[in-house]
CSV table of C-alpha atoms in Angstrom, one decimal:
chain,number,residue,atom,x,y,z
A,30,UNK,CA,101.6,15.1,102.8
A,31,UNK,CA,102.9,18.4,101.8
A,32,UNK,CA,105.4,16.7,99.4
A,33,UNK,CA,102.5,14.8,97.8
A,34,UNK,CA,100.6,18.0,97.1
A,35,UNK,CA,103.7,19.8,95.8
A,36,UNK,CA,104.5,16.9,93.4
A,37,UNK,CA,100.8,16.8,92.2
A,38,UNK,CA,100.9,20.6,91.7
A,39,UNK,CA,104.1,20.3,89.8
A,40,UNK,CA,102.7,17.5,87.6
A,41,UNK,CA,99.5,19.6,86.9
A,42,UNK,CA,101.7,22.5,85.9
A,43,UNK,CA,103.8,20.3,83.5
A,44,UNK,CA,100.6,19.0,81.9
A,45,UNK,CA,99.4,22.5,81.4
A,46,UNK,CA,102.7,23.4,79.9
A,47,UNK,CA,102.6,20.3,77.6
A,48,UNK,CA,99.1,21.1,76.5
A,49,UNK,CA,100.1,24.7,75.6
A,50,UNK,CA,103.1,23.4,73.7
A,51,UNK,CA,101.0,20.9,71.8
A,52,UNK,CA,98.6,23.8,70.8
A,53,UNK,CA,101.6,25.8,69.5
A,54,UNK,CA,102.9,22.7,67.5
A,55,UNK,CA,99.4,21.9,66.2
A,56,UNK,CA,98.9,25.4,64.9
A,57,UNK,CA,102.3,25.3,63.3
A,58,UNK,CA,101.6,22.0,61.4
A,59,UNK,CA,98.2,23.4,60.4
A,60,UNK,CA,100.0,26.5,59.0
A,61,UNK,CA,102.5,24.2,57.2
A,62,UNK,CA,99.7,22.3,55.4
A,63,UNK,CA,97.8,25.5,54.7
A,64,UNK,CA,101.0,26.9,53.1
A,65,UNK,CA,101.2,23.7,50.8
A,66,UNK,CA,97.5,23.4,49.9
A,67,UNK,CA,96.8,27.2,49.4
A,68,UNK,CA,100.2,27.9,47.8
A,69,UNK,CA,98.7,29.5,44.6
A,70,UNK,CA,96.5,31.8,46.6
A,71,UNK,CA,99.6,33.7,47.5
A,72,UNK,CA,102.0,32.8,44.6
A,73,UNK,CA,101.8,33.3,40.8
A,74,UNK,CA,101.7,30.1,38.7
A,75,UNK,CA,105.2,31.1,37.5
A,76,UNK,CA,106.4,30.2,41.0
A,77,UNK,CA,105.2,26.6,40.7
A,78,UNK,CA,108.7,25.5,40.0
A,79,UNK,CA,109.7,26.7,43.5
A,80,UNK,CA,106.7,25.3,45.3
A,81,UNK,CA,108.4,22.1,46.6
A,82,UNK,CA,111.5,24.0,47.7
A,83,UNK,CA,109.4,26.6,49.5
A,84,UNK,CA,107.4,23.8,51.3
A,85,UNK,CA,110.7,22.2,52.3
A,86,UNK,CA,111.8,25.4,53.9
A,87,UNK,CA,108.5,25.7,55.8
A,88,UNK,CA,109.0,22.0,56.9
A,89,UNK,CA,112.5,22.6,58.3
A,90,UNK,CA,111.3,25.6,60.2
A,91,UNK,CA,108.4,23.5,61.7
A,92,UNK,CA,110.7,20.6,62.7
A,93,UNK,CA,113.0,23.2,64.4
A,94,UNK,CA,110.0,24.2,66.6
A,95,UNK,CA,109.4,20.6,67.5
A,96,UNK,CA,113.1,20.2,68.5
A,97,UNK,CA,112.8,23.3,70.6
A,98,UNK,CA,109.9,22.1,72.7
A,99,UNK,CA,110.9,18.4,72.8
A,100,UNK,CA,111.9,18.5,76.5
A,101,UNK,CA,108.6,20.3,77.4
A,102,UNK,CA,106.4,17.2,76.4
A,103,UNK,CA,105.1,15.0,79.2
A,104,UNK,CA,104.2,11.3,78.8
A,105,UNK,CA,100.5,12.0,78.9
A,106,UNK,CA,100.6,13.9,75.6
A,107,UNK,CA,103.6,12.2,74.0
A,108,UNK,CA,101.4,10.3,71.5
A,109,UNK,CA,100.0,13.5,70.0
A,110,UNK,CA,103.5,15.0,69.9
A,111,UNK,CA,104.7,12.0,67.8
A,112,UNK,CA,101.6,12.2,65.6
A,113,UNK,CA,102.1,16.0,64.9
A,114,UNK,CA,105.8,15.6,64.1
A,115,UNK,CA,105.0,12.6,61.9
A,116,UNK,CA,102.3,14.6,60.1
A,117,UNK,CA,104.7,17.4,59.5
A,118,UNK,CA,107.2,15.1,57.9
A,119,UNK,CA,104.3,13.7,55.7
A,120,UNK,CA,103.7,17.1,54.1
A,121,UNK,CA,106.1,16.2,51.2
A,122,UNK,CA,105.4,13.3,48.8
A,123,UNK,CA,108.6,11.3,49.6
A,124,UNK,CA,108.6,8.5,52.1
A,125,UNK,CA,110.1,9.2,55.5
A,126,UNK,CA,111.2,6.4,57.8
A,127,UNK,CA,111.3,8.9,60.7
A,128,UNK,CA,107.6,9.7,60.0
A,129,UNK,CA,106.7,6.0,60.0
A,130,UNK,CA,108.5,5.4,63.3
A,131,UNK,CA,106.9,8.4,65.0
A,132,UNK,CA,103.4,7.5,63.9
A,133,UNK,CA,103.9,3.9,64.9
A,134,UNK,CA,104.9,5.1,68.4
A,135,UNK,CA,101.8,7.4,68.4
A,136,UNK,CA,99.3,4.6,67.8
A,137,UNK,CA,101.0,2.3,70.3
A,138,UNK,CA,100.5,4.9,72.9
A,139,UNK,CA,97.0,5.8,71.7
A,140,UNK,CA,95.5,3.2,69.5
A,141,UNK,CA,92.3,5.3,69.0
A,142,UNK,CA,94.2,8.3,67.5
A,143,UNK,CA,92.4,8.2,64.1
A,144,UNK,CA,94.6,11.0,62.5
A,145,UNK,CA,97.7,9.0,63.3
A,146,UNK,CA,96.4,5.8,61.7
A,147,UNK,CA,95.6,7.8,58.5
A,148,UNK,CA,99.1,9.4,58.5
A,149,UNK,CA,100.7,6.1,59.0
A,150,UNK,CA,98.7,4.7,56.1
A,151,UNK,CA,100.1,7.5,53.9
A,152,UNK,CA,103.6,6.6,55.0
A,153,UNK,CA,103.2,2.9,54.1
A,154,UNK,CA,101.6,3.9,50.8
A,155,UNK,CA,104.6,6.2,49.9
A,156,UNK,CA,106.8,3.2,50.6
A,157,UNK,CA,104.7,1.0,48.2
A,158,UNK,CA,103.4,-1.1,51.1
A,159,UNK,CA,99.8,-1.1,50.0
A,160,UNK,CA,98.7,-4.0,52.3
A,161,UNK,CA,99.8,-2.1,55.5
A,162,UNK,CA,98.4,1.2,54.2
A,163,UNK,CA,95.0,-0.5,53.6
A,164,UNK,CA,95.1,-2.0,57.2
A,165,UNK,CA,95.8,1.5,58.6
A,166,UNK,CA,92.9,3.2,56.9
A,167,UNK,CA,90.6,0.4,57.9
A,168,UNK,CA,91.8,0.7,61.5
A,169,UNK,CA,91.0,4.4,61.4
A,170,UNK,CA,87.4,3.6,60.2
A,171,UNK,CA,86.9,1.3,63.2
A,172,UNK,CA,87.3,4.2,65.5
A,173,UNK,CA,85.7,6.9,63.3
A,174,UNK,CA,84.0,7.1,59.9
A,175,UNK,CA,86.1,9.8,58.2
A,176,UNK,CA,86.6,11.1,54.6
A,177,UNK,CA,90.4,10.7,54.5
A,178,UNK,CA,90.3,7.0,55.2
A,179,UNK,CA,87.4,6.5,52.8
A,180,UNK,CA,88.9,8.3,49.8
A,181,UNK,CA,92.3,6.6,50.4
A,182,UNK,CA,90.6,3.2,50.5
A,183,UNK,CA,88.8,4.1,47.3
A,184,UNK,CA,92.1,4.5,45.5
A,185,UNK,CA,93.7,1.5,47.0
A,186,UNK,CA,90.7,-0.7,46.2
A,187,UNK,CA,91.0,0.2,42.6
A,188,UNK,CA,94.7,-0.4,42.6
A,189,UNK,CA,94.4,-3.9,44.1
A,190,UNK,CA,95.7,-6.6,41.7
A,191,UNK,CA,93.0,-9.0,40.5
A,192,UNK,CA,93.3,-12.5,39.0
A,193,UNK,CA,90.2,-12.2,36.8
A,194,UNK,CA,87.7,-9.7,35.4
A,195,UNK,CA,85.1,-10.5,38.0
A,196,UNK,CA,87.5,-9.6,40.8
A,197,UNK,CA,88.7,-6.5,39.1
A,198,UNK,CA,85.1,-5.3,38.7
A,199,UNK,CA,84.5,-6.0,42.4
A,200,UNK,CA,87.5,-3.9,43.3
A,201,UNK,CA,86.3,-1.0,41.2
A,202,UNK,CA,82.8,-1.1,42.6
A,203,UNK,CA,84.3,-1.2,46.2
A,204,UNK,CA,86.4,1.8,45.3
A,205,UNK,CA,83.3,3.7,43.9
A,206,UNK,CA,81.3,3.0,47.0
A,207,UNK,CA,84.1,4.3,49.3
A,208,UNK,CA,84.4,7.5,47.2
A,209,UNK,CA,80.6,8.1,47.4
A,210,UNK,CA,80.7,7.7,51.2
A,211,UNK,CA,83.6,10.2,51.4
A,212,UNK,CA,81.6,12.8,49.4
A,213,UNK,CA,78.5,12.2,51.4
A,214,UNK,CA,80.4,12.9,54.6
A,215,UNK,CA,81.6,16.3,53.3
A,216,UNK,CA,80.1,17.5,50.1
A,217,UNK,CA,82.3,20.6,50.1
A,218,UNK,CA,85.6,18.7,50.0
A,219,UNK,CA,87.0,19.0,46.4
A,220,UNK,CA,89.6,16.2,47.0
A,221,UNK,CA,86.8,13.8,47.7
A,222,UNK,CA,84.9,14.9,44.6
A,223,UNK,CA,88.2,14.3,42.5
A,224,UNK,CA,88.5,10.8,43.9
A,225,UNK,CA,84.8,10.1,43.1
A,226,UNK,CA,85.5,11.3,39.5
A,227,UNK,CA,88.4,8.9,39.2
A,228,UNK,CA,86.3,6.0,40.6
A,229,UNK,CA,83.6,6.8,38.0
A,230,UNK,CA,86.3,6.7,35.3
A,231,UNK,CA,87.5,3.4,36.4
A,232,UNK,CA,83.9,2.1,36.5
A,233,UNK,CA,83.3,3.3,32.9
A,234,UNK,CA,86.1,1.1,31.5
A,235,UNK,CA,86.0,-1.7,34.0
A,236,UNK,CA,82.4,-2.4,34.7
A,237,UNK,CA,79.9,-0.9,32.2
A,238,UNK,CA,80.5,1.2,29.1
A,239,UNK,CA,77.7,3.6,29.8
A,240,UNK,CA,78.5,7.0,28.1
A,241,UNK,CA,76.6,8.7,30.9
A,242,UNK,CA,79.4,7.7,33.3
A,243,UNK,CA,81.9,9.9,31.6
A,244,UNK,CA,79.4,12.8,32.1
A,245,UNK,CA,79.4,11.8,35.8
A,246,UNK,CA,83.2,12.1,35.8
A,247,UNK,CA,83.2,15.5,34.4
A,248,UNK,CA,80.5,16.7,36.8
A,249,UNK,CA,82.5,15.4,39.7
A,250,UNK,CA,85.7,17.2,38.5
A,251,UNK,CA,83.6,20.4,38.1
A,252,UNK,CA,82.5,20.0,41.8
A,253,UNK,CA,86.1,19.4,42.8
A,254,UNK,CA,87.3,22.6,41.1
A,255,UNK,CA,85.1,24.7,43.3
A,256,UNK,CA,87.6,23.9,46.1
A,257,UNK,CA,90.8,25.8,45.8
A,258,UNK,CA,92.8,23.0,47.3
A,259,UNK,CA,91.6,20.4,44.8
A,260,UNK,CA,91.7,22.9,41.9
A,261,UNK,CA,95.5,23.5,42.4
A,262,UNK,CA,96.4,19.8,42.4
A,263,UNK,CA,98.0,18.7,39.1
A,264,UNK,CA,96.6,15.2,39.2
A,265,UNK,CA,93.0,16.6,39.1
A,266,UNK,CA,93.7,18.3,35.8
A,267,UNK,CA,95.7,15.3,34.5
A,268,UNK,CA,92.9,12.9,35.2
A,269,UNK,CA,90.3,15.3,33.9
A,270,UNK,CA,92.4,15.6,30.7
A,271,UNK,CA,92.2,11.8,30.3
A,272,UNK,CA,88.4,11.9,30.7
A,273,UNK,CA,88.1,14.7,28.2
A,274,UNK,CA,90.3,12.8,25.7
A,275,UNK,CA,88.0,9.8,25.9
A,276,UNK,CA,85.0,12.1,25.6
A,277,UNK,CA,86.8,13.3,22.4
A,278,UNK,CA,86.8,16.9,23.7
A,279,UNK,CA,90.4,17.2,22.4
A,280,UNK,CA,90.9,20.9,22.9
A,281,UNK,CA,89.7,20.8,26.5
A,282,UNK,CA,91.9,17.7,27.1
A,283,UNK,CA,95.0,19.5,25.8
A,284,UNK,CA,94.2,22.5,28.1
A,285,UNK,CA,93.8,20.2,31.1
A,286,UNK,CA,97.1,18.5,30.5
A,287,UNK,CA,98.7,21.9,30.2
A,288,UNK,CA,97.1,23.1,33.4
A,289,UNK,CA,98.5,20.0,35.2
A,290,UNK,CA,102.0,21.0,34.0
A,291,UNK,CA,101.5,24.6,35.1
A,292,UNK,CA,100.8,23.5,38.7
A,293,UNK,CA,103.7,21.0,38.6
A,294,UNK,CA,106.3,21.8,35.9
A,295,UNK,CA,108.6,18.8,36.8
A,296,UNK,CA,105.9,16.2,36.6
A,297,UNK,CA,106.3,14.4,33.3
A,298,UNK,CA,103.0,12.4,32.7
A,299,UNK,CA,100.9,15.5,31.6
A,300,UNK,CA,103.6,16.6,29.2
A,301,UNK,CA,103.8,13.1,27.7
A,302,UNK,CA,100.0,12.8,27.4
A,303,UNK,CA,99.7,16.2,25.7
A,304,UNK,CA,102.5,15.4,23.3
A,305,UNK,CA,101.0,12.0,22.5
A,306,UNK,CA,97.5,13.6,21.9
A,307,UNK,CA,98.9,16.3,19.7
A,308,UNK,CA,100.7,13.7,17.5
A,309,UNK,CA,97.5,11.7,17.4
A,310,UNK,CA,95.5,14.7,16.2
A,311,UNK,CA,98.1,15.7,13.7
A,312,UNK,CA,98.1,12.2,12.3
A,313,UNK,CA,94.3,12.1,11.9
A,314,UNK,CA,94.4,15.5,10.3
A,315,UNK,CA,96.8,14.5,7.7
A,316,UNK,CA,95.4,11.0,7.0
A,317,UNK,CA,91.8,12.2,6.7
A,318,UNK,CA,92.8,15.0,4.3
A,319,UNK,CA,94.9,12.6,2.2
A,320,UNK,CA,92.6,9.6,2.4
A,321,UNK,CA,95.3,7.7,4.3
A,322,UNK,CA,98.1,8.8,1.9
A,323,UNK,CA,96.7,6.1,-0.4
A,324,UNK,CA,97.8,6.3,-4.1
A,325,UNK,CA,95.1,7.5,-6.5
A,326,UNK,CA,95.0,4.3,-8.5
A,327,UNK,CA,94.5,2.1,-5.4
A,328,UNK,CA,92.0,4.5,-3.9
A,329,UNK,CA,89.9,4.5,-7.1
A,330,UNK,CA,89.9,0.6,-7.1
A,331,UNK,CA,88.8,0.6,-3.4
A,332,UNK,CA,86.0,3.1,-4.2
A,333,UNK,CA,84.8,1.0,-7.1
A,334,UNK,CA,84.7,-2.1,-4.9
A,335,UNK,CA,82.2,-0.7,-2.4
A,336,UNK,CA,78.9,-2.6,-2.8
A,337,UNK,CA,75.8,-2.3,-0.8
A,338,UNK,CA,75.9,-6.2,-0.4
A,339,UNK,CA,78.8,-5.5,2.1
A,340,UNK,CA,76.2,-4.1,4.5
A,341,UNK,CA,75.5,-7.8,5.4
A,342,UNK,CA,72.7,-8.0,8.0
A,343,UNK,CA,72.2,-4.2,7.7
A,344,UNK,CA,71.2,-4.4,4.1
A,345,UNK,CA,67.5,-4.5,3.0
A,346,UNK,CA,66.4,-1.3,4.8
A,347,UNK,CA,66.1,-2.8,8.3
A,348,UNK,CA,67.9,-4.8,10.9
A,349,UNK,CA,66.6,-7.1,13.6
A,350,UNK,CA,68.5,-6.7,16.9
A,351,UNK,CA,69.4,-9.5,19.4
A,352,UNK,CA,66.4,-8.4,21.4
A,353,UNK,CA,64.1,-9.0,18.4
A,354,UNK,CA,63.5,-5.3,17.8
A,355,UNK,CA,63.3,-4.2,14.2
A,356,UNK,CA,65.5,-1.1,13.4
A,357,UNK,CA,65.1,0.8,10.1
A,358,UNK,CA,68.4,1.6,8.4
A,359,UNK,CA,69.0,3.7,5.3
A,360,UNK,CA,72.4,3.6,3.6
A,361,UNK,CA,73.8,7.2,3.7
A,362,UNK,CA,77.0,9.0,2.5
A,363,UNK,CA,79.3,10.6,5.1
A,364,UNK,CA,78.6,14.1,3.8
A,365,UNK,CA,74.9,13.6,4.5
A,366,UNK,CA,75.4,12.8,8.2
A,367,UNK,CA,74.7,15.4,10.8
A,368,UNK,CA,76.7,16.1,14.0
A,369,UNK,CA,75.4,13.8,16.8
A,370,UNK,CA,73.7,10.5,16.5
A,371,UNK,CA,72.2,9.7,13.1
A,372,UNK,CA,69.2,7.4,13.8
A,373,UNK,CA,68.1,4.9,11.2
A,374,UNK,CA,71.1,5.6,9.1
A,375,UNK,CA,74.0,3.3,8.1
A,376,UNK,CA,77.3,4.3,6.5
A,377,UNK,CA,79.4,1.9,4.4
A,378,UNK,CA,83.0,2.4,3.4
A,379,UNK,CA,86.5,1.0,3.0
A,380,UNK,CA,89.4,1.2,5.5
A,381,UNK,CA,92.3,3.2,4.0
A,382,UNK,CA,94.6,3.3,7.0
A,383,UNK,CA,94.9,2.9,10.8
A,384,UNK,CA,96.0,5.7,13.1
A,385,UNK,CA,98.6,4.9,15.7
A,386,UNK,CA,97.6,5.7,19.3
A,387,UNK,CA,100.1,5.4,22.1
A,388,UNK,CA,97.4,4.0,24.5
A,389,UNK,CA,96.1,1.7,21.9
A,390,UNK,CA,92.7,2.9,22.9
A,391,UNK,CA,90.6,3.8,21.0
A,392,UNK,CA,91.4,1.8,17.9
A,393,UNK,CA,91.3,4.4,15.1
A,394,UNK,CA,91.1,4.1,11.4
A,395,UNK,CA,90.1,6.2,8.4
A,396,UNK,CA,87.1,5.2,6.2
A,397,UNK,CA,86.2,6.4,2.8
A,398,UNK,CA,82.6,6.1,1.3
A,399,UNK,CA,81.8,5.4,-2.4
A,400,UNK,CA,82.0,9.2,-3.0
A,401,UNK,CA,85.6,9.3,-1.7
A,402,UNK,CA,84.7,11.3,1.5
A,403,UNK,CA,87.1,10.3,4.2
A,404,UNK,CA,86.3,10.2,8.0
A,405,UNK,CA,88.1,9.1,11.1
A,406,UNK,CA,86.5,6.3,13.1
A,407,UNK,CA,87.3,5.6,16.8
A,408,UNK,CA,86.3,2.2,18.2
A,409,UNK,CA,86.4,1.5,21.9
A,410,UNK,CA,86.9,-1.9,23.4
A,411,UNK,CA,88.5,-3.6,20.4
A,412,UNK,CA,90.4,-6.7,21.7
A,413,UNK,CA,94.1,-6.6,21.1
A,414,UNK,CA,95.0,-7.5,17.6
A,415,UNK,CA,91.4,-7.7,16.5
A,416,UNK,CA,91.1,-4.4,14.6
A,417,UNK,CA,90.3,-3.9,10.9
A,418,UNK,CA,92.9,-3.6,8.2
A,419,UNK,CA,93.3,-1.7,5.0
A,420,UNK,CA,90.8,-2.8,2.3
A,421,UNK,CA,88.2,-4.1,4.8
A,422,UNK,CA,84.6,-3.0,4.2
A,423,UNK,CA,83.0,-1.6,7.3
A,424,UNK,CA,79.3,-0.8,7.9
A,425,UNK,CA,78.5,1.5,11.0
A,426,UNK,CA,74.8,1.7,12.1
A,427,UNK,CA,73.4,4.9,13.5
A,428,UNK,CA,76.8,6.6,13.5
A,429,UNK,CA,77.6,9.3,16.1
A,430,UNK,CA,79.4,12.2,14.4
A,431,UNK,CA,81.6,14.8,15.9
A,432,UNK,CA,82.9,17.6,13.8
A,433,UNK,CA,86.3,18.4,15.2
A,434,UNK,CA,87.3,22.0,14.4
A,435,UNK,CA,89.6,24.0,16.6
A,436,UNK,CA,93.0,25.7,16.9
A,437,UNK,CA,95.5,25.0,19.6
A,438,UNK,CA,98.5,27.1,20.4
A,439,UNK,CA,101.2,25.3,22.4
A,440,UNK,CA,103.9,27.3,24.3
A,441,UNK,CA,107.4,25.9,24.3
A,442,UNK,CA,110.3,27.1,26.5
A,443,UNK,CA,113.7,27.2,24.7
A,444,UNK,CA,117.1,27.1,26.2
A,445,UNK,CA,118.5,26.8,29.7
A,446,UNK,CA,120.2,30.2,29.5
A,447,UNK,CA,116.8,31.8,29.3
A,448,UNK,CA,116.3,31.0,33.0
A,449,UNK,CA,119.0,33.6,33.7
A,450,UNK,CA,118.5,36.0,30.8
A,451,UNK,CA,114.9,36.0,29.6
A,452,UNK,CA,112.0,33.6,28.7
A,453,UNK,CA,111.3,33.2,25.1
A,454,UNK,CA,107.9,31.8,24.1
A,455,UNK,CA,107.2,30.3,20.7
A,456,UNK,CA,103.6,29.7,19.8
A,457,UNK,CA,103.1,26.5,17.9
A,458,UNK,CA,99.6,26.8,16.4
A,459,UNK,CA,97.8,23.6,15.2
A,460,UNK,CA,94.6,23.7,13.2
A,461,UNK,CA,92.5,20.6,13.6
A,462,UNK,CA,89.5,20.0,11.3
A,463,UNK,CA,88.0,16.6,10.5
A,464,UNK,CA,84.9,14.5,10.9
A,465,UNK,CA,84.9,11.7,13.5
A,466,UNK,CA,82.6,8.7,14.0
A,467,UNK,CA,82.7,7.3,17.6
A,468,UNK,CA,81.8,3.7,18.1
A,469,UNK,CA,81.4,2.5,21.7
A,470,UNK,CA,81.7,-1.2,20.9
A,471,UNK,CA,83.0,-3.2,18.0
A,472,UNK,CA,80.0,-5.5,18.3
A,473,UNK,CA,77.8,-3.1,16.3
A,474,UNK,CA,80.2,-3.2,13.2
A,475,UNK,CA,79.7,-5.2,10.1
A,476,UNK,CA,83.1,-6.0,8.6
A,477,UNK,CA,83.3,-7.6,5.2
A,478,UNK,CA,79.6,-8.4,5.3
A,479,UNK,CA,79.7,-10.1,8.7
A,480,UNK,CA,78.7,-8.9,12.2
A,481,UNK,CA,81.7,-8.9,14.5
A,482,UNK,CA,81.5,-11.5,17.3
A,483,UNK,CA,82.1,-11.1,21.0
A,484,UNK,CA,85.7,-12.3,20.8
A,485,UNK,CA,86.6,-9.0,19.2
A,486,UNK,CA,85.6,-7.0,22.3
A,487,UNK,CA,87.9,-6.5,25.3
A,488,UNK,CA,87.9,-4.3,28.4
A,489,UNK,CA,90.0,-1.2,28.6
A,490,UNK,CA,92.7,-0.4,31.1
A,491,UNK,CA,92.9,3.2,32.2
A,492,UNK,CA,96.0,5.1,33.1
A,493,UNK,CA,94.5,7.1,36.0
A,494,UNK,CA,97.0,9.0,38.1
A,495,UNK,CA,98.4,6.8,40.9
A,496,UNK,CA,99.0,8.5,44.2
A,497,UNK,CA,102.7,8.9,45.1
A,498,UNK,CA,103.7,7.6,41.6
């Protein structure tokens, strides 16, 4: 009898010791993640190049603590020990087989450990096993509705392959609903707001082309940036830059791509996007100012060939829409258009050139009116290979005008030796000044006197940042 009581007392003491050790390890893992997520609260942006190295150092110190206390863990709390060590290993973006094994052991010992299911889902995702990752997040939701599972499922739903447009739209809508639920659970979590913004962006291009959706994107990114953790993630600024680019807020888009690079100097996509956008803007600048570099004689011939008859269904002072509504339209020259939407106006001109865009979206060309005024035109949702060509006459009803006028100074680092000696910054200033007409769908255009048909329209595929890419 005495032996039984002594053994029970010993077991109780071991359990107390195990719980104390778990508390120490849990606090250390929380400290590790706080160090990663709040790095820029205690470090200058110039230290961003060292961030991953510093996190790695913290990780190794954390793992050493787990090794130190390994023999103090009793079976009753071993599931949480495996979970905590697996979570620690998950602090870096690379896949860890050890983390996967530890987290798998954790859920076998305690299938209701929601945090372990979420971490295991992260592991599978890093290893490009999206099916198992989805299963893990869904499993976690069975035991507890939580924002981490919801926002991860939002991303995964939108990344699911689809065999047709209907299935693709369903995936996007599912992802949007998951993101909304995550924000509703915790309206102060900036990461959830960022995922919601990305979901809206996918919805804009994959479900409905409502310009208000882009406003919802930017509003959600603004909410996300109120959270220091979300604000210092490079992918938020990258995705926001993409949104701003399609909003044609070019200067802000460049600044967002630059911010993404500041928070992660070795991540290439923001640098590539910024470089592509600068080239695109430089090309528009030059082509608008030179009327597409067209020779004077040919340009004169084009201008002389512009005839109001080319307005087609938009001629005669009014137009009857597909809904039977009569819309008044007055032919107007480009210089007489105001910034914003020009109701009851129609502009007619000739295509003098197209402008190359790496994303192929929007389709961009330059148009001259009968007075020789040149303007850039961006058309969204043109089907591949269905754009206009040089010499085509194009009529645009109720054109939406943006007057692009800004300067942008890019900073370029030169030379590897400067890392040792000094940093030399050269400011490359670009001045961008041109008029732009934005067209949401090609179906409103009249090309060579004829209204474009639905076979000219196609959905747009977005290059939103993919987690663990």
